[in-house]
């Protein structure tokens, strides 16, 4: 075995997976996992651990994999993370744990994410259950939002003896994990539902269909319902549009709508009622991970799918692996192209997009070369659907209904990085609601920090 | 789970239900709506809150069977459950922000069309409680489709004007004709008009009141998914701005709404949903052949 190279992992063939919603990556077998884990140098000063926002003791769990002690490996991961089967699948490992792995200096870094997934899947298949031996301390915390930030914060607080209840606006817990990230990257009924169940097994209660700010206010929770502190993990769910003519035509969707219909409402399945329309030719505007997810979903629903992005391939903000998978499956990339108008037919349906071609000019503040329009390069391209994947921002509902809760210019809640304390006493926050659309693992890291912050705050009140 | 305590047929294809939903009942105000989902397979269906009982923790909904989901809803009975009910959603009616003194100085006209009568009722009732009697023009296709007449009369008395398209009851003609008559023949003066009903009706009411110089709000019911501002499905053009009906509305200045665009968008799922409806209705016996619905795939 070449110790510089990763043990390859099985995937569904591109032609096959482009027609179904089953998971793309099939995971390591026991032998493969052991071989890959044995590439770890068990560093004294493991840089990978510092690269993980929740500080999983990576070399320790890898040693247990090598020893064939998966249950022990799972126990080590569980000390730091409540959602390992999720993170192992969707973390941008190349910029986190794996990005700083010593193995990566000369060869390929250890496949930490894939091994974390292997252990988490093993634990699920072997019905390993999380345990919580803490004693109740009599204080209660309300958590708003059942996304990665809220679930992590709630789980950690339950382990510290708090009585915790999560209030979730949608009918299902999980946040972006259930409504945004597609089934073929993150299976819902097996992986997500199971990890949410595990959080509940720690003693956390989840009340769905409750929108804090509408169904109940933060003040009600603190004053009337007897909670001693509140954590806000409400995410950044508000979709942006381009504000170009024709954007309200039928057949124009935000990526959030398109993905919600398909993931949360399961429109791709015949036995669910919610409809979806991908058409024969779908155009996805944007170049990030959300754009890749929307494009690969439209493709699976049978549309010829194009990504329209105004910069070049080098500037695509999506993870390299996602771009690679999208290309393999047949998504077509129309780069250096920007929509200027959405064209409608007489019934108000999308019939195409007028685009303008771009070239790269001088670098802007972000250091990326700025795209500039090429005069006279406009053309019309046909389409039945247009999906806008331009980014999202936090929903103003909580800040506008909670006295003393302040936001910055971008609408993000202001909160202390170290402990999640907001501008209102007893109210903490973390995740996308604070830093804007980011990643699962950063949201979890923030949930953890806030759990510690809340514990400190409530301890001082107890004393 | 949210229990259906009462079910009543108001007219052909129009049903009333009283549903247990304590959190919604505790907080809701006139003008707001909720979302129900029948079971795990169901769609999220937005419906106006037509009445509420804070003590019993119940809310009243009135709905019309128009497609697959409302058809499935009508099959539920007293004692059955909705798997999900969430709310209240949207902004309460602007009227709820005024003081009783301010309200008493106003002449208010409601124009209700079809099942839109249901959401008008709580607003008229609420005004009555503030000591204000509003005028109500309530339109239906024919006599059999007139709903909630007794309830409405109880809160506005002889200020209720019923119209039917075919003249089988009340005034013969469209609601707009009645409004025109009230203002131009009877010399009524209104400071505000609230129109709730089919989009096409609201469009023509808005055109008329613009001509008559009456400020008007319309309650919009575009396609929705989450109802919390997350998906953008419900976006409308109001003035030069794009608004999300679920968080910025559902009530908007009717003179600024682009109704034509909104009506085109509302048809978006008509064909797809129509198929679902046929499949639903004819169940396993439907094996295609009609050429329209794709049959049992
Ligand atoms: C399509 C898509 C793909 C992505 N892919 C990846 C990926 O591959 N890897 C990765 O690391 N990250 C990815 N992300 C980003 C990642 O999912 C988010 O950064 C992460 O989920 C943020 O977690 P959170 O807990 O802060 O918020 P969310 O996951 O957004 O959860 C917030 C929850 O709060 C609820 N809520 C909101 N307001 C209220 C309220 N007022 N009352 C009650 N509940 C409320 C919401 O319904 C939601 O369930 C992706 C995002 C999208 C949209
Ligand atoms: C804020 C709001 C409040 C509402 N309040 C009520 C209410 O109190 N009572 C009531 O009966 N209905 C109300 N509606 C409309 C109701 O949600 C729709 O009738 C329902 O979603 C249709 O579902 P369906 O599957 O049975 O019909 P579908 O199969 O979806 O549609 C059948 C036909 O109805 C049209 N349609 C689809 N969705 C809507 C819609 N949202 N509004 C109007 N037409 C639509 C379609 O174009 C199609 O032609 C409200 C909608 C909104 C957004
Ligand atoms: S949680 Fe994410 S960053 Fe941490 S070890 Fe796992 S894959 Fe790496
Ligand atoms: S940095 Fe890489 S080689 Fe070192 S302990 Fe971490 S995973 Fe193993
Ligand atoms: S219904 Fe999704 S944003 Fe309004």
PDB file of N, CA and C in Angstrom, chain A residues 167 169-171 179 189 207 209-211 214-216 220 225 237-239 241 247-254 256-257 260-261 265 270-277 344 346-349 395, chain B residues 2 23 27 32 37 40-44 69 72 83-92 223 225-226 228-233 235 237 242 244 261 264-265 267-269 272-273 276 279 297:
ATOM      1  N   UNK A 167     -37.249  24.805  20.545  1.00  0.00           N
ATOM      2  CA  UNK A 167     -38.436  25.247  19.817  1.00  0.00           C
ATOM      3  C   UNK A 167     -38.075  25.388  18.354  1.00  0.00           C
ATOM      4  N   UNK A 169     -39.347  26.024  14.303  1.00  0.00           N
ATOM      5  CA  UNK A 169     -40.420  26.609  13.491  1.00  0.00           C
ATOM      6  C   UNK A 169     -41.034  25.600  12.515  1.00  0.00           C
ATOM      7  N   UNK A 170     -40.202  24.771  11.911  1.00  0.00           N
ATOM      8  CA  UNK A 170     -40.708  23.830  10.899  1.00  0.00           C
ATOM      9  C   UNK A 170     -41.302  22.589  11.563  1.00  0.00           C
ATOM     10  N   UNK A 171     -41.855  21.705  10.732  1.00  0.00           N
ATOM     11  CA  UNK A 171     -42.485  20.511  11.306  1.00  0.00           C
ATOM     12  C   UNK A 171     -41.477  19.394  11.574  1.00  0.00           C
ATOM     13  N   UNK A 179     -33.805  20.592   5.378  1.00  0.00           N
ATOM     14  CA  UNK A 179     -34.472  21.267   4.263  1.00  0.00           C
ATOM     15  C   UNK A 179     -33.520  21.646   3.128  1.00  0.00           C
ATOM     16  N   UNK A 189     -33.750  10.079   6.556  1.00  0.00           N
ATOM     17  CA  UNK A 189     -34.411   9.159   7.486  1.00  0.00           C
ATOM     18  C   UNK A 189     -33.415   8.328   8.283  1.00  0.00           C
ATOM     19  N   UNK A 207     -39.920  20.775  20.602  1.00  0.00           N
ATOM     20  CA  UNK A 207     -41.290  21.151  20.228  1.00  0.00           C
ATOM     21  C   UNK A 207     -41.242  21.757  18.829  1.00  0.00           C
ATOM     22  N   UNK A 209     -43.140  23.087  15.116  1.00  0.00           N
ATOM     23  CA  UNK A 209     -44.269  23.976  14.792  1.00  0.00           C
ATOM     24  C   UNK A 209     -44.393  25.167  15.742  1.00  0.00           C
ATOM     25  N   UNK A 210     -43.280  25.645  16.257  1.00  0.00           N
ATOM     26  CA  UNK A 210     -43.332  26.793  17.160  1.00  0.00           C
ATOM     27  C   UNK A 210     -42.330  27.845  16.698  1.00  0.00           C
ATOM     28  N   UNK A 211     -42.859  28.961  16.228  1.00  0.00           N
ATOM     29  CA  UNK A 211     -41.997  30.023  15.726  1.00  0.00           C
ATOM     30  C   UNK A 211     -41.810  31.042  16.828  1.00  0.00           C
ATOM     31  N   UNK A 214     -43.344  34.668  16.954  1.00  0.00           N
ATOM     32  CA  UNK A 214     -44.744  34.660  16.508  1.00  0.00           C
ATOM     33  C   UNK A 214     -45.608  33.827  17.462  1.00  0.00           C
ATOM     34  N   UNK A 215     -45.310  32.525  17.566  1.00  0.00           N
ATOM     35  CA  UNK A 215     -46.120  31.643  18.415  1.00  0.00           C
ATOM     36  C   UNK A 215     -45.891  31.944  19.885  1.00  0.00           C
ATOM     37  N   UNK A 216     -44.675  32.398  20.194  1.00  0.00           N
ATOM     38  CA  UNK A 216     -44.306  32.692  21.577  1.00  0.00           C
ATOM     39  C   UNK A 216     -43.102  33.637  21.472  1.00  0.00           C
ATOM     40  N   UNK A 220     -41.730  35.868  26.673  1.00  0.00           N
ATOM     41  CA  UNK A 220     -42.635  34.858  27.247  1.00  0.00           C
ATOM     42  C   UNK A 220     -41.833  33.688  27.802  1.00  0.00           C
ATOM     43  N   UNK A 225     -42.757  31.252  30.837  1.00  0.00           N
ATOM     44  CA  UNK A 225     -42.595  29.804  30.774  1.00  0.00           C
ATOM     45  C   UNK A 225     -41.449  29.299  31.645  1.00  0.00           C
ATOM     46  N   UNK A 237     -31.765  31.994   7.060  1.00  0.00           N
ATOM     47  CA  UNK A 237     -32.594  31.335   6.058  1.00  0.00           C
ATOM     48  C   UNK A 237     -33.209  32.214   4.989  1.00  0.00           C
ATOM     49  N   UNK A 238     -33.004  33.528   5.057  1.00  0.00           N
ATOM     50  CA  UNK A 238     -33.704  34.427   4.131  1.00  0.00           C
ATOM     51  C   UNK A 238     -33.015  34.458   2.761  1.00  0.00           C
ATOM     52  N   UNK A 239     -33.709  34.031   1.696  1.00  0.00           N
ATOM     53  CA  UNK A 239     -33.025  33.965   0.405  1.00  0.00           C
ATOM     54  C   UNK A 239     -32.888  35.329  -0.269  1.00  0.00           C
ATOM     55  N   UNK A 241     -32.501  37.573  -3.857  1.00  0.00           N
ATOM     56  CA  UNK A 241     -32.799  37.535  -5.294  1.00  0.00           C
ATOM     57  C   UNK A 241     -31.923  38.571  -5.998  1.00  0.00           C
ATOM     58  N   UNK A 247     -38.187  38.364 -12.406  1.00  0.00           N
ATOM     59  CA  UNK A 247     -37.845  37.423 -11.348  1.00  0.00           C
ATOM     60  C   UNK A 247     -39.051  36.811 -10.622  1.00  0.00           C
ATOM     61  N   UNK A 248     -40.254  37.405 -10.804  1.00  0.00           N
ATOM     62  CA  UNK A 248     -41.420  36.793 -10.167  1.00  0.00           C
ATOM     63  C   UNK A 248     -42.159  35.860 -11.142  1.00  0.00           C
ATOM     64  N   UNK A 249     -41.592  35.595 -12.294  1.00  0.00           N
ATOM     65  CA  UNK A 249     -42.230  34.674 -13.248  1.00  0.00           C
ATOM     66  C   UNK A 249     -42.388  33.287 -12.628  1.00  0.00           C
ATOM     67  N   UNK A 250     -43.389  32.543 -13.109  1.00  0.00           N
ATOM     68  CA  UNK A 250     -43.536  31.153 -12.666  1.00  0.00           C
ATOM     69  C   UNK A 250     -42.365  30.357 -13.224  1.00  0.00           C
ATOM     70  N   UNK A 251     -41.784  29.522 -12.380  1.00  0.00           N
ATOM     71  CA  UNK A 251     -40.618  28.768 -12.832  1.00  0.00           C
ATOM     72  C   UNK A 251     -39.318  29.360 -12.326  1.00  0.00           C
ATOM     73  N   UNK A 252     -39.403  30.506 -11.629  1.00  0.00           N
ATOM     74  CA  UNK A 252     -38.214  31.050 -10.969  1.00  0.00           C
ATOM     75  C   UNK A 252     -38.315  30.703  -9.483  1.00  0.00           C
ATOM     76  N   UNK A 253     -37.312  30.038  -8.969  1.00  0.00           N
ATOM     77  CA  UNK A 253     -37.317  29.609  -7.563  1.00  0.00           C
ATOM     78  C   UNK A 253     -36.073  30.140  -6.869  1.00  0.00           C
ATOM     79  N   UNK A 254     -36.167  30.319  -5.561  1.00  0.00           N
ATOM     80  CA  UNK A 254     -34.933  30.459  -4.790  1.00  0.00           C
ATOM     81  C   UNK A 254     -34.436  29.031  -4.585  1.00  0.00           C
ATOM     82  N   UNK A 256     -33.570  27.833  -1.919  1.00  0.00           N
ATOM     83  CA  UNK A 256     -34.242  27.368  -0.700  1.00  0.00           C
ATOM     84  C   UNK A 256     -35.599  26.746  -1.007  1.00  0.00           C
ATOM     85  N   UNK A 257     -36.383  27.389  -1.873  1.00  0.00           N
ATOM     86  CA  UNK A 257     -37.697  26.831  -2.192  1.00  0.00           C
ATOM     87  C   UNK A 257     -37.525  25.495  -2.915  1.00  0.00           C
ATOM     88  N   UNK A 260     -36.192  22.923  -0.498  1.00  0.00           N
ATOM     89  CA  UNK A 260     -37.167  22.605   0.552  1.00  0.00           C
ATOM     90  C   UNK A 260     -38.263  21.699   0.004  1.00  0.00           C
ATOM     91  N   UNK A 261     -38.758  22.042  -1.180  1.00  0.00           N
ATOM     92  CA  UNK A 261     -39.777  21.185  -1.782  1.00  0.00           C
ATOM     93  C   UNK A 261     -39.251  19.759  -1.919  1.00  0.00           C
ATOM     94  N   UNK A 265     -40.033  18.434   1.970  1.00  0.00           N
ATOM     95  CA  UNK A 265     -41.371  18.009   1.567  1.00  0.00           C
ATOM     96  C   UNK A 265     -41.332  16.763   0.674  1.00  0.00           C
ATOM     97  N   UNK A 270     -43.078   9.908  -5.158  1.00  0.00           N
ATOM     98  CA  UNK A 270     -44.458   9.837  -5.637  1.00  0.00           C
ATOM     99  C   UNK A 270     -45.474   9.857  -4.497  1.00  0.00           C
ATOM    100  N   UNK A 271     -45.087   9.290  -3.332  1.00  0.00           N
ATOM    101  CA  UNK A 271     -46.064   9.157  -2.268  1.00  0.00           C
ATOM    102  C   UNK A 271     -46.241  10.433  -1.435  1.00  0.00           C
ATOM    103  N   UNK A 272     -45.496  11.495  -1.749  1.00  0.00           N
ATOM    104  CA  UNK A 272     -45.688  12.763  -1.044  1.00  0.00           C
ATOM    105  C   UNK A 272     -46.442  13.738  -1.939  1.00  0.00           C
ATOM    106  N   UNK A 273     -47.247  14.626  -1.309  1.00  0.00           N
ATOM    107  CA  UNK A 273     -48.144  15.490  -2.078  1.00  0.00           C
ATOM    108  C   UNK A 273     -47.487  16.703  -2.721  1.00  0.00           C
ATOM    109  N   UNK A 274     -46.436  17.222  -2.092  1.00  0.00           N
ATOM    110  CA  UNK A 274     -45.882  18.495  -2.560  1.00  0.00           C
ATOM    111  C   UNK A 274     -45.289  18.363  -3.959  1.00  0.00           C
ATOM    112  N   UNK A 275     -45.698  19.247  -4.872  1.00  0.00           N
ATOM    113  CA  UNK A 275     -45.168  19.169  -6.229  1.00  0.00           C
ATOM    114  C   UNK A 275     -43.842  19.917  -6.394  1.00  0.00           C
ATOM    115  N   UNK A 276     -43.148  19.595  -7.468  1.00  0.00           N
ATOM    116  CA  UNK A 276     -41.936  20.338  -7.827  1.00  0.00           C
ATOM    117  C   UNK A 276     -41.874  20.342  -9.333  1.00  0.00           C
ATOM    118  N   UNK A 277     -41.196  21.337  -9.887  1.00  0.00           N
ATOM    119  CA  UNK A 277     -41.104  21.436 -11.328  1.00  0.00           C
ATOM    120  C   UNK A 277     -39.671  21.781 -11.685  1.00  0.00           C
ATOM    121  N   UNK A 344     -40.268  35.789 -20.090  1.00  0.00           N
ATOM    122  CA  UNK A 344     -41.481  35.028 -19.796  1.00  0.00           C
ATOM    123  C   UNK A 344     -42.298  34.842 -21.068  1.00  0.00           C
ATOM    124  N   UNK A 346     -46.363  34.210 -22.660  1.00  0.00           N
ATOM    125  CA  UNK A 346     -47.579  34.994 -22.436  1.00  0.00           C
ATOM    126  C   UNK A 346     -48.336  34.559 -21.181  1.00  0.00           C
ATOM    127  N   UNK A 347     -48.050  33.340 -20.668  1.00  0.00           N
ATOM    128  CA  UNK A 347     -48.709  32.890 -19.440  1.00  0.00           C
ATOM    129  C   UNK A 347     -47.913  33.204 -18.183  1.00  0.00           C
ATOM    130  N   UNK A 348     -46.817  33.913 -18.349  1.00  0.00           N
ATOM    131  CA  UNK A 348     -46.018  34.253 -17.184  1.00  0.00           C
ATOM    132  C   UNK A 348     -45.025  33.174 -16.779  1.00  0.00           C
ATOM    133  N   UNK A 349     -44.807  32.181 -17.641  1.00  0.00           N
ATOM    134  CA  UNK A 349     -43.819  31.144 -17.368  1.00  0.00           C
ATOM    135  C   UNK A 349     -42.467  31.532 -17.946  1.00  0.00           C
ATOM    136  N   UNK A 395     -33.021  35.852   9.289  1.00  0.00           N
ATOM    137  CA  UNK A 395     -34.401  36.318   9.354  1.00  0.00           C
ATOM    138  C   UNK A 395     -34.523  37.357  10.481  1.00  0.00           C
TER     139      UNK A 395
ATOM    140  N   UNK B   2     -52.842  17.787  16.341  1.00  0.00           N
ATOM    141  CA  UNK B   2     -53.791  18.869  16.594  1.00  0.00           C
ATOM    142  C   UNK B   2     -55.188  18.358  16.252  1.00  0.00           C
ATOM    143  N   UNK B  23     -51.034  27.195  21.166  1.00  0.00           N
ATOM    144  CA  UNK B  23     -50.075  28.287  20.978  1.00  0.00           C
ATOM    145  C   UNK B  23     -50.593  29.313  19.981  1.00  0.00           C
ATOM    146  N   UNK B  27     -52.070  33.630  20.809  1.00  0.00           N
ATOM    147  CA  UNK B  27     -51.364  34.805  20.296  1.00  0.00           C
ATOM    148  C   UNK B  27     -52.008  35.489  19.107  1.00  0.00           C
ATOM    149  N   UNK B  32     -54.109  37.433  10.583  1.00  0.00           N
ATOM    150  CA  UNK B  32     -53.017  36.464  10.535  1.00  0.00           C
ATOM    151  C   UNK B  32     -53.510  35.114   9.991  1.00  0.00           C
ATOM    152  N   UNK B  37     -50.720  20.797   8.106  1.00  0.00           N
ATOM    153  CA  UNK B  37     -50.200  19.687   7.312  1.00  0.00           C
ATOM    154  C   UNK B  37     -50.927  18.449   7.830  1.00  0.00           C
ATOM    155  N   UNK B  40     -47.554  12.995   7.325  1.00  0.00           N
ATOM    156  CA  UNK B  40     -46.189  13.154   6.840  1.00  0.00           C
ATOM    157  C   UNK B  40     -46.109  13.352   5.326  1.00  0.00           C
ATOM    158  N   UNK B  41     -47.113  12.895   4.601  1.00  0.00           N
ATOM    159  CA  UNK B  41     -47.077  13.020   3.142  1.00  0.00           C
ATOM    160  C   UNK B  41     -47.671  14.337   2.649  1.00  0.00           C
ATOM    161  N   UNK B  42     -48.362  15.040   3.539  1.00  0.00           N
ATOM    162  CA  UNK B  42     -49.131  16.214   3.128  1.00  0.00           C
ATOM    163  C   UNK B  42     -48.298  17.431   2.787  1.00  0.00           C
ATOM    164  N   UNK B  43     -48.968  18.364   2.078  1.00  0.00           N
ATOM    165  CA  UNK B  43     -48.366  19.660   1.794  1.00  0.00           C
ATOM    166  C   UNK B  43     -48.576  20.560   2.994  1.00  0.00           C
ATOM    167  N   UNK B  44     -47.814  21.647   3.032  1.00  0.00           N
ATOM    168  CA  UNK B  44     -48.083  22.685   4.027  1.00  0.00           C
ATOM    169  C   UNK B  44     -49.125  23.612   3.406  1.00  0.00           C
ATOM    170  N   UNK B  69     -54.803  18.724  -1.933  1.00  0.00           N
ATOM    171  CA  UNK B  69     -54.630  18.817  -0.479  1.00  0.00           C
ATOM    172  C   UNK B  69     -55.910  19.239   0.226  1.00  0.00           C
ATOM    173  N   UNK B  72     -58.106  16.279   0.403  1.00  0.00           N
ATOM    174  CA  UNK B  72     -57.738  15.365   1.494  1.00  0.00           C
ATOM    175  C   UNK B  72     -58.173  15.919   2.842  1.00  0.00           C
ATOM    176  N   UNK B  83     -51.392  16.497  11.625  1.00  0.00           N
ATOM    177  CA  UNK B  83     -50.101  16.208  12.224  1.00  0.00           C
ATOM    178  C   UNK B  83     -49.401  17.505  12.646  1.00  0.00           C
ATOM    179  N   UNK B  84     -49.588  18.552  11.830  1.00  0.00           N
ATOM    180  CA  UNK B  84     -48.927  19.820  12.124  1.00  0.00           C
ATOM    181  C   UNK B  84     -49.854  21.003  11.943  1.00  0.00           C
ATOM    182  N   UNK B  85     -49.772  21.941  12.891  1.00  0.00           N
ATOM    183  CA  UNK B  85     -50.410  23.241  12.743  1.00  0.00           C
ATOM    184  C   UNK B  85     -49.411  24.255  13.284  1.00  0.00           C
ATOM    185  N   UNK B  86     -49.086  25.264  12.488  1.00  0.00           N
ATOM    186  CA  UNK B  86     -48.131  26.261  12.961  1.00  0.00           C
ATOM    187  C   UNK B  86     -48.659  27.666  12.708  1.00  0.00           C
ATOM    188  N   UNK B  87     -48.415  28.548  13.655  1.00  0.00           N
ATOM    189  CA  UNK B  87     -48.860  29.923  13.512  1.00  0.00           C
ATOM    190  C   UNK B  87     -48.800  30.644  14.847  1.00  0.00           C
ATOM    191  N   UNK B  88     -49.333  31.842  14.955  1.00  0.00           N
ATOM    192  CA  UNK B  88     -49.875  32.600  13.833  1.00  0.00           C
ATOM    193  C   UNK B  88     -48.768  33.119  12.927  1.00  0.00           C
ATOM    194  N   UNK B  89     -49.087  33.268  11.644  1.00  0.00           N
ATOM    195  CA  UNK B  89     -48.114  33.742  10.669  1.00  0.00           C
ATOM    196  C   UNK B  89     -48.598  35.041  10.049  1.00  0.00           C
ATOM    197  N   UNK B  90     -47.658  35.781   9.491  1.00  0.00           N
ATOM    198  CA  UNK B  90     -48.004  37.041   8.835  1.00  0.00           C
ATOM    199  C   UNK B  90     -48.199  38.168   9.821  1.00  0.00           C
ATOM    200  N   UNK B  91     -48.561  39.336   9.297  1.00  0.00           N
ATOM    201  CA  UNK B  91     -48.783  40.507  10.142  1.00  0.00           C
ATOM    202  C   UNK B  91     -50.267  40.652  10.401  1.00  0.00           C
ATOM    203  N   UNK B  92     -50.650  41.036  11.618  1.00  0.00           N
ATOM    204  CA  UNK B  92     -52.055  41.296  11.884  1.00  0.00           C
ATOM    205  C   UNK B  92     -52.537  42.475  11.037  1.00  0.00           C
ATOM    206  N   UNK B 223     -48.945  31.192  -3.587  1.00  0.00           N
ATOM    207  CA  UNK B 223     -48.398  29.884  -3.214  1.00  0.00           C
ATOM    208  C   UNK B 223     -47.359  30.072  -2.113  1.00  0.00           C
ATOM    209  N   UNK B 225     -44.704  27.899   0.893  1.00  0.00           N
ATOM    210  CA  UNK B 225     -44.149  26.623   1.350  1.00  0.00           C
ATOM    211  C   UNK B 225     -43.963  26.669   2.870  1.00  0.00           C
ATOM    212  N   UNK B 226     -43.007  27.461   3.343  1.00  0.00           N
ATOM    213  CA  UNK B 226     -42.723  27.454   4.781  1.00  0.00           C
ATOM    214  C   UNK B 226     -43.564  28.466   5.545  1.00  0.00           C
ATOM    215  N   UNK B 228     -42.472  31.337   6.633  1.00  0.00           N
ATOM    216  CA  UNK B 228     -41.645  32.056   7.610  1.00  0.00           C
ATOM    217  C   UNK B 228     -40.614  32.970   6.962  1.00  0.00           C
ATOM    218  N   UNK B 229     -40.679  33.135   5.644  1.00  0.00           N
ATOM    219  CA  UNK B 229     -39.702  34.003   4.981  1.00  0.00           C
ATOM    220  C   UNK B 229     -38.494  33.247   4.454  1.00  0.00           C
ATOM    221  N   UNK B 230     -38.530  31.938   4.457  1.00  0.00           N
ATOM    222  CA  UNK B 230     -37.352  31.154   4.126  1.00  0.00           C
ATOM    223  C   UNK B 230     -37.251  30.761   2.651  1.00  0.00           C
ATOM    224  N   UNK B 231     -38.387  30.696   1.935  1.00  0.00           N
ATOM    225  CA  UNK B 231     -38.313  30.137   0.583  1.00  0.00           C
ATOM    226  C   UNK B 231     -38.546  31.140  -0.539  1.00  0.00           C
ATOM    227  N   UNK B 232     -39.261  32.209  -0.274  1.00  0.00           N
ATOM    228  CA  UNK B 232     -39.487  33.197  -1.331  1.00  0.00           C
ATOM    229  C   UNK B 232     -40.571  32.810  -2.333  1.00  0.00           C
ATOM    230  N   UNK B 233     -41.249  31.683  -2.132  1.00  0.00           N
ATOM    231  CA  UNK B 233     -42.292  31.251  -3.072  1.00  0.00           C
ATOM    232  C   UNK B 233     -43.428  32.266  -3.143  1.00  0.00           C
ATOM    233  N   UNK B 235     -43.473  35.468  -3.102  1.00  0.00           N
ATOM    234  CA  UNK B 235     -43.128  36.859  -3.409  1.00  0.00           C
ATOM    235  C   UNK B 235     -44.100  37.493  -4.408  1.00  0.00           C
ATOM    236  N   UNK B 237     -45.099  41.521  -6.346  1.00  0.00           N
ATOM    237  CA  UNK B 237     -44.602  42.859  -6.638  1.00  0.00           C
ATOM    238  C   UNK B 237     -45.620  43.853  -6.082  1.00  0.00           C
ATOM    239  N   UNK B 242     -40.243  43.937  -4.266  1.00  0.00           N
ATOM    240  CA  UNK B 242     -40.636  42.541  -4.128  1.00  0.00           C
ATOM    241  C   UNK B 242     -40.898  42.295  -2.650  1.00  0.00           C
ATOM    242  N   UNK B 244     -42.503  39.551   0.455  1.00  0.00           N
ATOM    243  CA  UNK B 244     -42.872  38.177   0.779  1.00  0.00           C
ATOM    244  C   UNK B 244     -44.212  38.229   1.518  1.00  0.00           C
ATOM    245  N   UNK B 261     -49.391  39.720 -12.436  1.00  0.00           N
ATOM    246  CA  UNK B 261     -48.254  38.842 -12.193  1.00  0.00           C
ATOM    247  C   UNK B 261     -48.623  37.821 -11.109  1.00  0.00           C
ATOM    248  N   UNK B 264     -50.811  35.018 -12.447  1.00  0.00           N
ATOM    249  CA  UNK B 264     -50.049  34.063 -13.270  1.00  0.00           C
ATOM    250  C   UNK B 264     -49.252  33.116 -12.384  1.00  0.00           C
ATOM    251  N   UNK B 265     -48.631  33.666 -11.348  1.00  0.00           N
ATOM    252  CA  UNK B 265     -47.844  32.817 -10.442  1.00  0.00           C
ATOM    253  C   UNK B 265     -48.714  31.803  -9.710  1.00  0.00           C
ATOM    254  N   UNK B 267     -51.060  30.171 -10.729  1.00  0.00           N
ATOM    255  CA  UNK B 267     -51.395  29.018 -11.567  1.00  0.00           C
ATOM    256  C   UNK B 267     -50.246  28.028 -11.680  1.00  0.00           C
ATOM    257  N   UNK B 268     -49.136  28.375 -11.079  1.00  0.00           N
ATOM    258  CA  UNK B 268     -47.901  27.628 -11.305  1.00  0.00           C
ATOM    259  C   UNK B 268     -48.045  26.125 -11.171  1.00  0.00           C
ATOM    260  N   UNK B 269     -48.717  25.696 -10.127  1.00  0.00           N
ATOM    261  CA  UNK B 269     -48.778  24.255  -9.909  1.00  0.00           C
ATOM    262  C   UNK B 269     -50.092  23.647 -10.363  1.00  0.00           C
ATOM    263  N   UNK B 272     -49.644  20.359 -12.413  1.00  0.00           N
ATOM    264  CA  UNK B 272     -49.028  19.318 -11.590  1.00  0.00           C
ATOM    265  C   UNK B 272     -50.004  18.835 -10.512  1.00  0.00           C
ATOM    266  N   UNK B 273     -50.654  19.816  -9.867  1.00  0.00           N
ATOM    267  CA  UNK B 273     -51.574  19.507  -8.779  1.00  0.00           C
ATOM    268  C   UNK B 273     -52.853  18.876  -9.300  1.00  0.00           C
ATOM    269  N   UNK B 276     -52.454  15.299  -9.436  1.00  0.00           N
ATOM    270  CA  UNK B 276     -52.494  14.713  -8.107  1.00  0.00           C
ATOM    271  C   UNK B 276     -53.959  14.533  -7.679  1.00  0.00           C
ATOM    272  N   UNK B 279     -55.641  11.617  -9.452  1.00  0.00           N
ATOM    273  CA  UNK B 279     -55.136  10.371  -8.894  1.00  0.00           C
ATOM    274  C   UNK B 279     -55.814  10.094  -7.556  1.00  0.00           C
ATOM    275  N   UNK B 297     -48.693   6.064 -12.287  1.00  0.00           N
ATOM    276  CA  UNK B 297     -47.379   5.713 -12.834  1.00  0.00           C
ATOM    277  C   UNK B 297     -46.795   4.484 -12.164  1.00  0.00           C
TER     278      UNK B 297
END
